[in-house]
């Protein structure tokens, strides 16, 4: 089991889009994929579920509360992905769940361990933006974090928040494979975008996994409840997602960095 | 080696181990040196000569099956022996002429053959062992890298030709404070000044145009200070890596005065365009940059070619700047460096690309200049004499100069059989069977050996076509320059022009047409002799006829080369296949690839049909490594999966990005260069025959049209060629 949370310090950077597209693309490459929606918005199902109405109520929360077995909370999704939706709930239950999570910091990891998943199964975890209990849970269980950012000033400014979180919960752990940044909605035609993109690239260095171009196909695919690679297979966005998935697999296949290296904060440019 | 598998159907083997032991080799050489002179001069009967020839040729064929340079050297030795034997026989036994006509024509032919023999020998010296020098890495610390002044001389070229060169020069990877770019504008144009100012490069002019390009560079040398001077013709677009590839050797050798890199052309030259051989047959320059310069490098005799080179300032200044005494200032400057004991180097890595000459007449004009310049150097600064050169350098330079004297010998070859066919003149005093037994091995060995050495850079027989086209035009200026090196004027090679309409360049073809007519009459005379006149000399007639028919084939190809095909686009289309992305107006995208590009637009191939209206606005992204550049464009044509785009007006930043993604890409040019498969002789021959037939057809079509339009005077006359071949004499 390899846990891959998709995290961000800022909303609207395309976490759910990337989590969904990554899940279906990895599944298309013959990997077993479990996509977990750990975001109370419960939106991942719109991107990947075969029946987007499934999970409207029942989901992770209900299963966690013991109201139904985990296997019933899960549902089949595009391309063989198994989806565990968050489920829709009222405020009181949500607050109760979050309280429970803050009391048991290792809850996600423990729960996943109890599932007894095959060792090479990929678990993509979608999370809500910003420093939340969900993020802490995801980071504590993470083998590698996928971090979408936009090539804009806001993303650049809030980058340190997520970096601090990753440093705190992940890098100290042996076996953490580092962060994998994805720059989303890249449009080199726009000057600011171009400049920030260049800065991000210089800063992220080898932790940069890839880019996802600004492409209307991505939002159109969402509207059609399809992954990009099904909706517009010849588009640049589909190509981008497939490059990202390939590099992620290559990262997972490469030997683990030594713990000392993993602990060291991001590598500064050595060139 | 992949390139050896061509059509000949075998892969040479590694030489057996015992042959690589030095005592075996030493013994081999000793025996060879003792036996070979005897082999050259021993008189023999026809039968003995035949046996000897077959034996040696069989030995060469066997040797050719082995890989490696040693086998190549053995083949060279065999070829030299056979050709020496032929030449010795020609001089000593075939020159008994009993009348003046035979004597004059016979001596003429002998001179041409001696010339060819000398050039063959010198060519072997020059190309036996190409050095294949590799670049030397620069120090890690860029603070130690030297300063460079980059000169881009221009005279009358349009700004559109110069723009990409300057933009690419600005993108060269070298510390910004250590490289300065100078546009040396001998045309003193306001448009250029404004462009340079906008880009922040220096626009240099002078108040006269003395000594053309050499004078232009010398004037700039006086006003600049960097340790090294790089020179790029205004249409040679450098890649980012140029300096890092070129500069390393200077650090290793303080006496190194110049490093030259090849001139690569991404557009078809007139031969390639008119004969439709671009990318299929190595062009005229390929042999020089692929092999000859590399061979020269072994002997420290690489010469400067005027562009794509870096010079060490102290050494250039010591030899008095760029030479101005001759019209090939570049080669002459290198000669002066060598005379003073300095070194030069050649790196066979294309790191700049440019446009080939536009029309055959322009091409001819350029070669006339080179030929004249080399003849001038031969007269006023002969490399055989004077101080400072070692013997191999003298021979390399000598060959470079003698090469350009091929005009007259080539004309003699193209007409020699006619003397017999028309007048019965016996220019070789020997029986046909003896000529056959001596000359055939000489020709076969020379071709076999040269095709082994040159195979990837020049196909067999093609040099005959290249030379035959030019022979008449360079014969006069070289002769004049040999008599008086001061006569004649300088002509600039025109680039970036248009050939508005396909036309038959009768001006350039005239010499070939006259020769063609003579050879055609020769064939008629031969048939006449065969049937009524010379029944006792039947073999001689057949031999001479075969020679004439061969000449006709070469001349047909020359005529085909003079048939200018259309070149109407205002910007050159260059074939280029790289990945790209098309962005449509609705914000969606599609992965695609380019198939050609020009400074004005791009041709792209799509993976699926996309209905796009004429003038639809799109964006197109090109990549250079990880960097992506996006350009706005409109659709010019859309047919199925192929799309022609015209770029919207660009900022300088975008224009530079476009140059970097297209013309300044070393990876693509390097992959194309010098990678021609070896091709068997029968393939070359059938290709040439087909080209030749096309040439005849075009010629007859042209004269048929001309004749019919003369009958109807109202019809439009044939268009004028845009560039006239200037007669510099």
Coordinates of N, CA and C in Angstrom, one line a residue, chain A residues 186-189 191 194 197 201 208 213-217 220 234-237 239 247, chain B residues 580-581 583 586-592 607-608 621 623 626-630 653-654:
Chain A
X186 N -1.1 25.9 -16.2 CA 0.0 26.7 -16.8 C -0.4 27.2 -18.1
X187 N -0.1 28.5 -18.3 CA -0.4 29.1 -19.6 C 0.8 30.0 -20.0
X188 N 1.8 29.4 -20.7 CA 3.0 30.2 -21.0 C 2.7 31.4 -21.9
X189 N 1.5 31.5 -22.4 CA 1.2 32.7 -23.2 C 1.1 33.9 -22.4
X191 N 2.2 36.4 -19.5 CA 3.5 36.8 -19.0 C 3.8 36.5 -17.6
X194 N 4.1 32.9 -16.9 CA 5.4 32.5 -17.4 C 6.5 32.7 -16.4
X197 N 6.0 30.7 -13.2 CA 6.4 29.3 -13.5 C 7.9 29.1 -13.5
X201 N 9.8 26.7 -10.9 CA 10.6 25.6 -11.4 C 12.0 25.7 -10.8
X208 N 9.7 18.9 -8.5 CA 8.7 19.2 -9.4 C 8.4 17.9 -10.3
X213 N -1.4 21.9 -18.1 CA -1.6 23.1 -18.8 C -3.1 23.6 -18.6
X214 N -3.3 24.9 -18.7 CA -4.6 25.4 -18.7 C -5.3 25.0 -19.9
X215 N -6.4 24.2 -19.8 CA -7.0 23.6 -20.9 C -8.5 23.4 -20.7
X216 N -9.3 24.0 -21.5 CA -10.7 23.9 -21.3 C -11.2 22.5 -21.2
X217 N -10.5 21.6 -21.8 CA -10.9 20.2 -21.8 C -11.0 19.7 -20.3
X220 N -14.3 20.9 -19.0 CA -15.4 20.2 -19.8 C -15.5 18.8 -19.4
X234 N -6.6 13.4 -27.0 CA -5.5 13.9 -27.7 C -5.0 15.3 -27.2
X235 N -5.7 15.7 -26.1 CA -5.3 17.1 -25.6 C -4.0 17.1 -24.9
X236 N -3.5 18.3 -24.7 CA -2.3 18.5 -24.0 C -2.5 18.1 -22.6
X237 N -3.7 18.4 -22.0 CA -3.9 18.1 -20.6 C -3.8 16.6 -20.4
X239 N -2.1 14.5 -22.0 CA -0.7 14.1 -22.1 C 0.0 14.5 -20.8
X247 N 5.8 9.7 -14.2 CA 6.9 10.2 -13.3 C 6.7 9.8 -11.9
Chain B
X580 N 4.6 19.5 -30.6 CA 4.1 20.8 -30.4 C 2.7 20.7 -29.8
X581 N 2.1 21.7 -29.4 CA 0.7 21.7 -28.9 C -0.1 22.8 -29.6
X583 N -3.4 25.1 -29.5 CA -4.4 25.6 -28.5 C -5.5 26.3 -29.4
X586 N -11.4 27.9 -28.2 CA -12.3 27.5 -27.1 C -11.5 27.1 -25.9
X587 N -10.2 27.2 -25.9 CA -9.5 26.9 -24.7 C -9.0 25.4 -24.6
X588 N -9.4 24.6 -25.6 CA -9.0 23.2 -25.6 C -7.7 23.1 -26.3
X589 N -7.0 22.0 -26.2 CA -5.7 21.8 -26.8 C -5.6 20.5 -27.5
X590 N -4.5 20.3 -28.3 CA -4.3 19.1 -29.0 C -2.8 18.9 -29.2
X591 N -2.3 17.7 -28.8 CA -0.9 17.4 -29.0 C -0.7 17.2 -30.5
X592 N 0.4 17.7 -31.0 CA 0.6 17.5 -32.5 C 2.1 17.5 -32.7
X607 N -3.2 14.7 -34.9 CA -3.5 13.3 -34.7 C -4.9 13.0 -35.1
X608 N -5.7 14.0 -35.3 CA -7.1 13.7 -35.7 C -7.6 14.9 -36.5
X621 N 2.3 25.9 -29.2 CA 3.4 25.8 -28.3 C 4.5 25.0 -28.8
X623 N 8.6 23.5 -27.8 CA 9.3 23.2 -26.6 C 10.8 23.2 -26.8
X626 N 12.6 21.6 -21.2 CA 11.4 21.8 -20.3 C 10.7 23.1 -20.6
X627 N 11.4 24.0 -21.3 CA 10.8 25.3 -21.5 C 9.8 25.3 -22.7
X628 N 8.6 25.9 -22.5 CA 7.6 25.9 -23.5 C 7.4 27.4 -23.9
X629 N 7.3 27.6 -25.2 CA 7.0 28.9 -25.7 C 5.7 28.8 -26.5
X630 N 4.8 29.8 -26.3 CA 3.5 29.7 -27.0 C 3.4 30.9 -27.9
X653 N 11.0 39.3 -27.7 CA 11.2 38.1 -26.8 C 10.6 36.9 -27.4
X654 N 9.4 37.0 -28.0 CA 8.8 35.8 -28.6 C 9.6 35.4 -29.9

